[in-house]
């Protein structure tokens, strides 16, 4: 329970990897500010279930990560309830698969806003209090697509390369302040985000569902296994420990060997 006096704010934490981050940080005693697109009754159930299971306090914010004012409100609400955000996990993300000359302009803008710009808005909002406390952990969810590209994912690949650059820059700016800034770069993790892109990939490449899973997704991953959400969350917990305080400015792959090739 080494995070008992800490508060973690996690964008996009109602599902998939974000929910796993929330559960793993809560298991170490952190209070949570969770966020995502979810019906109010479901969000309230998730909030109270997490409080009951882990004996912590949880605030839910429905802030839309495309809207800078709502993002500022998400951090401000967390700071009002808990005093400061000690651990910021930028995780909200969406995918859209299309050849670039057919890529809808509004989808490009939405992906850049959620997957990249939202991290700029949360980071700038949490840093003053982290600097005051002389301690902070910022963990961005990048992707293997922060290192390599796949066709038909131009906005996603551009955003994730951007996340790696943002991570390095902020790490340098706060290196002497007790704040580390890193990104985790998972390969394919079985979550709703991956499941939802299968029909579009089938269409874009003219393949069956099984072919997309085995020949497109797991083809890139030498282990031939999906990464699990628990594995990704465990790395985030490690980055919060004192043992990890010299790790900063990195984008750490967890991709079954994908980017080794
Ligand atoms: P997911 O679809 O399960 O979860 C996405 C979360 O983001 C949900 O909580 C959703 O409500 C939230 N979200 C979406 N749009 C939002 C918005 N406008 N405002 C606020 N919240 C919003 O996806 P996931 O697979 O768990 O992905 C989480 C992160 O991990 C993403 O950044 C994704 O790019 C990254 N990632 C995923 C994989 C993978 O294979 N699943 C691999 C590498 C990186």
PDB file of C-alpha atoms in Angstrom, residues 68-166:
ATOM      1  CA  UNK A  68      -9.766  21.944 -23.016  1.00  0.00           C
ATOM      2  CA  UNK A  69     -12.100  23.661 -20.517  1.00  0.00           C
ATOM      3  CA  UNK A  70     -13.567  20.312 -19.415  1.00  0.00           C
ATOM      4  CA  UNK A  71     -10.060  18.836 -19.076  1.00  0.00           C
ATOM      5  CA  UNK A  72      -9.033  21.746 -16.838  1.00  0.00           C
ATOM      6  CA  UNK A  73     -12.208  21.132 -14.828  1.00  0.00           C
ATOM      7  CA  UNK A  74     -11.331  17.427 -14.418  1.00  0.00           C
ATOM      8  CA  UNK A  75      -7.970  18.304 -12.819  1.00  0.00           C
ATOM      9  CA  UNK A  76      -9.431  21.203 -10.793  1.00  0.00           C
ATOM     10  CA  UNK A  77     -12.114  18.932  -9.355  1.00  0.00           C
ATOM     11  CA  UNK A  78      -9.510  16.361  -8.312  1.00  0.00           C
ATOM     12  CA  UNK A  79      -7.376  19.039  -6.680  1.00  0.00           C
ATOM     13  CA  UNK A  80     -10.416  20.463  -4.878  1.00  0.00           C
ATOM     14  CA  UNK A  81     -11.359  17.085  -3.379  1.00  0.00           C
ATOM     15  CA  UNK A  82      -7.864  15.672  -2.695  1.00  0.00           C
ATOM     16  CA  UNK A  83      -5.575  18.750  -2.492  1.00  0.00           C
ATOM     17  CA  UNK A  84      -3.351  17.711  -5.421  1.00  0.00           C
ATOM     18  CA  UNK A  85      -2.963  15.150  -8.171  1.00  0.00           C
ATOM     19  CA  UNK A  86       0.235  13.187  -7.434  1.00  0.00           C
ATOM     20  CA  UNK A  87      -0.008  10.682 -10.270  1.00  0.00           C
ATOM     21  CA  UNK A  88      -1.362  11.651 -13.679  1.00  0.00           C
ATOM     22  CA  UNK A  89      -2.040   8.893 -16.177  1.00  0.00           C
ATOM     23  CA  UNK A  90      -2.930  10.071 -19.674  1.00  0.00           C
ATOM     24  CA  UNK A  91      -4.721   7.171 -21.251  1.00  0.00           C
ATOM     25  CA  UNK A  92      -7.904   8.246 -23.096  1.00  0.00           C
ATOM     26  CA  UNK A  93      -7.592   7.210 -26.694  1.00  0.00           C
ATOM     27  CA  UNK A  94      -9.542   6.251 -29.772  1.00  0.00           C
ATOM     28  CA  UNK A  95      -8.643   4.645 -33.086  1.00  0.00           C
ATOM     29  CA  UNK A  96      -9.867   5.089 -36.639  1.00  0.00           C
ATOM     30  CA  UNK A  97      -8.683   3.017 -39.584  1.00  0.00           C
ATOM     31  CA  UNK A  98      -8.826   4.439 -43.119  1.00  0.00           C
ATOM     32  CA  UNK A  99      -6.579   5.239 -46.075  1.00  0.00           C
ATOM     33  CA  UNK A 100      -5.334   8.805 -45.613  1.00  0.00           C
ATOM     34  CA  UNK A 101      -7.014  10.175 -48.760  1.00  0.00           C
ATOM     35  CA  UNK A 102     -10.381   9.006 -47.391  1.00  0.00           C
ATOM     36  CA  UNK A 103      -9.616   9.845 -43.747  1.00  0.00           C
ATOM     37  CA  UNK A 104     -12.463  12.037 -42.422  1.00  0.00           C
ATOM     38  CA  UNK A 105     -11.085  15.429 -41.347  1.00  0.00           C
ATOM     39  CA  UNK A 106     -13.156  15.408 -38.150  1.00  0.00           C
ATOM     40  CA  UNK A 107     -11.739  11.982 -37.201  1.00  0.00           C
ATOM     41  CA  UNK A 108      -8.188  13.279 -37.650  1.00  0.00           C
ATOM     42  CA  UNK A 109      -8.969  16.271 -35.398  1.00  0.00           C
ATOM     43  CA  UNK A 110     -10.699  14.081 -32.804  1.00  0.00           C
ATOM     44  CA  UNK A 111      -7.820  11.587 -32.577  1.00  0.00           C
ATOM     45  CA  UNK A 112      -5.177  14.304 -32.265  1.00  0.00           C
ATOM     46  CA  UNK A 113      -7.303  16.008 -29.578  1.00  0.00           C
ATOM     47  CA  UNK A 114      -8.004  12.904 -27.459  1.00  0.00           C
ATOM     48  CA  UNK A 115      -4.800  10.896 -27.991  1.00  0.00           C
ATOM     49  CA  UNK A 116      -2.299  13.785 -27.899  1.00  0.00           C
ATOM     50  CA  UNK A 117      -3.558  17.271 -27.026  1.00  0.00           C
ATOM     51  CA  UNK A 118      -5.502  16.127 -23.936  1.00  0.00           C
ATOM     52  CA  UNK A 119      -2.145  15.144 -22.382  1.00  0.00           C
ATOM     53  CA  UNK A 120      -0.845  18.684 -22.945  1.00  0.00           C
ATOM     54  CA  UNK A 121      -3.911  20.075 -21.164  1.00  0.00           C
ATOM     55  CA  UNK A 122      -3.751  17.690 -18.174  1.00  0.00           C
ATOM     56  CA  UNK A 123       0.030  18.035 -17.750  1.00  0.00           C
ATOM     57  CA  UNK A 124      -0.033  21.835 -17.719  1.00  0.00           C
ATOM     58  CA  UNK A 125      -2.829  21.725 -15.138  1.00  0.00           C
ATOM     59  CA  UNK A 126      -1.195  19.259 -12.684  1.00  0.00           C
ATOM     60  CA  UNK A 127       2.395  20.539 -12.773  1.00  0.00           C
ATOM     61  CA  UNK A 128       2.117  23.601 -10.469  1.00  0.00           C
ATOM     62  CA  UNK A 129       0.925  21.450  -7.511  1.00  0.00           C
ATOM     63  CA  UNK A 130       3.389  18.630  -8.289  1.00  0.00           C
ATOM     64  CA  UNK A 131       6.236  21.175  -8.284  1.00  0.00           C
ATOM     65  CA  UNK A 132       4.981  22.600  -4.977  1.00  0.00           C
ATOM     66  CA  UNK A 133       5.031  19.101  -3.424  1.00  0.00           C
ATOM     67  CA  UNK A 134       8.348  18.168  -5.044  1.00  0.00           C
ATOM     68  CA  UNK A 135       6.925  14.800  -6.135  1.00  0.00           C
ATOM     69  CA  UNK A 136       4.956  13.628  -9.101  1.00  0.00           C
ATOM     70  CA  UNK A 137       4.530  10.840 -11.601  1.00  0.00           C
ATOM     71  CA  UNK A 138       3.227  11.435 -15.108  1.00  0.00           C
ATOM     72  CA  UNK A 139       2.570   8.321 -17.167  1.00  0.00           C
ATOM     73  CA  UNK A 140       1.377   8.641 -20.743  1.00  0.00           C
ATOM     74  CA  UNK A 141      -0.069   5.742 -22.680  1.00  0.00           C
ATOM     75  CA  UNK A 142       1.743   5.659 -25.992  1.00  0.00           C
ATOM     76  CA  UNK A 143       1.780   2.539 -28.191  1.00  0.00           C
ATOM     77  CA  UNK A 144       4.131   0.501 -30.354  1.00  0.00           C
ATOM     78  CA  UNK A 145       2.795   3.036 -32.868  1.00  0.00           C
ATOM     79  CA  UNK A 146       4.974   5.627 -31.085  1.00  0.00           C
ATOM     80  CA  UNK A 147       7.936   3.839 -32.729  1.00  0.00           C
ATOM     81  CA  UNK A 148       6.621   2.230 -35.911  1.00  0.00           C
ATOM     82  CA  UNK A 149       3.720   2.796 -38.290  1.00  0.00           C
ATOM     83  CA  UNK A 150       0.958   0.631 -39.722  1.00  0.00           C
ATOM     84  CA  UNK A 151      -0.902   1.625 -42.879  1.00  0.00           C
ATOM     85  CA  UNK A 152      -4.364   3.238 -42.538  1.00  0.00           C
ATOM     86  CA  UNK A 153      -3.688   4.587 -39.011  1.00  0.00           C
ATOM     87  CA  UNK A 154      -2.183   7.978 -39.894  1.00  0.00           C
ATOM     88  CA  UNK A 155      -3.807  10.033 -37.137  1.00  0.00           C
ATOM     89  CA  UNK A 156      -3.187   7.436 -34.428  1.00  0.00           C
ATOM     90  CA  UNK A 157       0.469   6.909 -35.408  1.00  0.00           C
ATOM     91  CA  UNK A 158       1.066  10.670 -35.625  1.00  0.00           C
ATOM     92  CA  UNK A 159      -0.558  11.220 -32.214  1.00  0.00           C
ATOM     93  CA  UNK A 160       1.410   8.425 -30.525  1.00  0.00           C
ATOM     94  CA  UNK A 161       4.733   9.632 -31.988  1.00  0.00           C
ATOM     95  CA  UNK A 162       3.681  13.021 -30.594  1.00  0.00           C
ATOM     96  CA  UNK A 163       3.065  11.520 -27.138  1.00  0.00           C
ATOM     97  CA  UNK A 164       6.643  10.185 -27.096  1.00  0.00           C
ATOM     98  CA  UNK A 165       7.985  13.640 -27.981  1.00  0.00           C
ATOM     99  CA  UNK A 166       5.810  15.374 -25.394  1.00  0.00           C
TER     100      UNK A 166
END
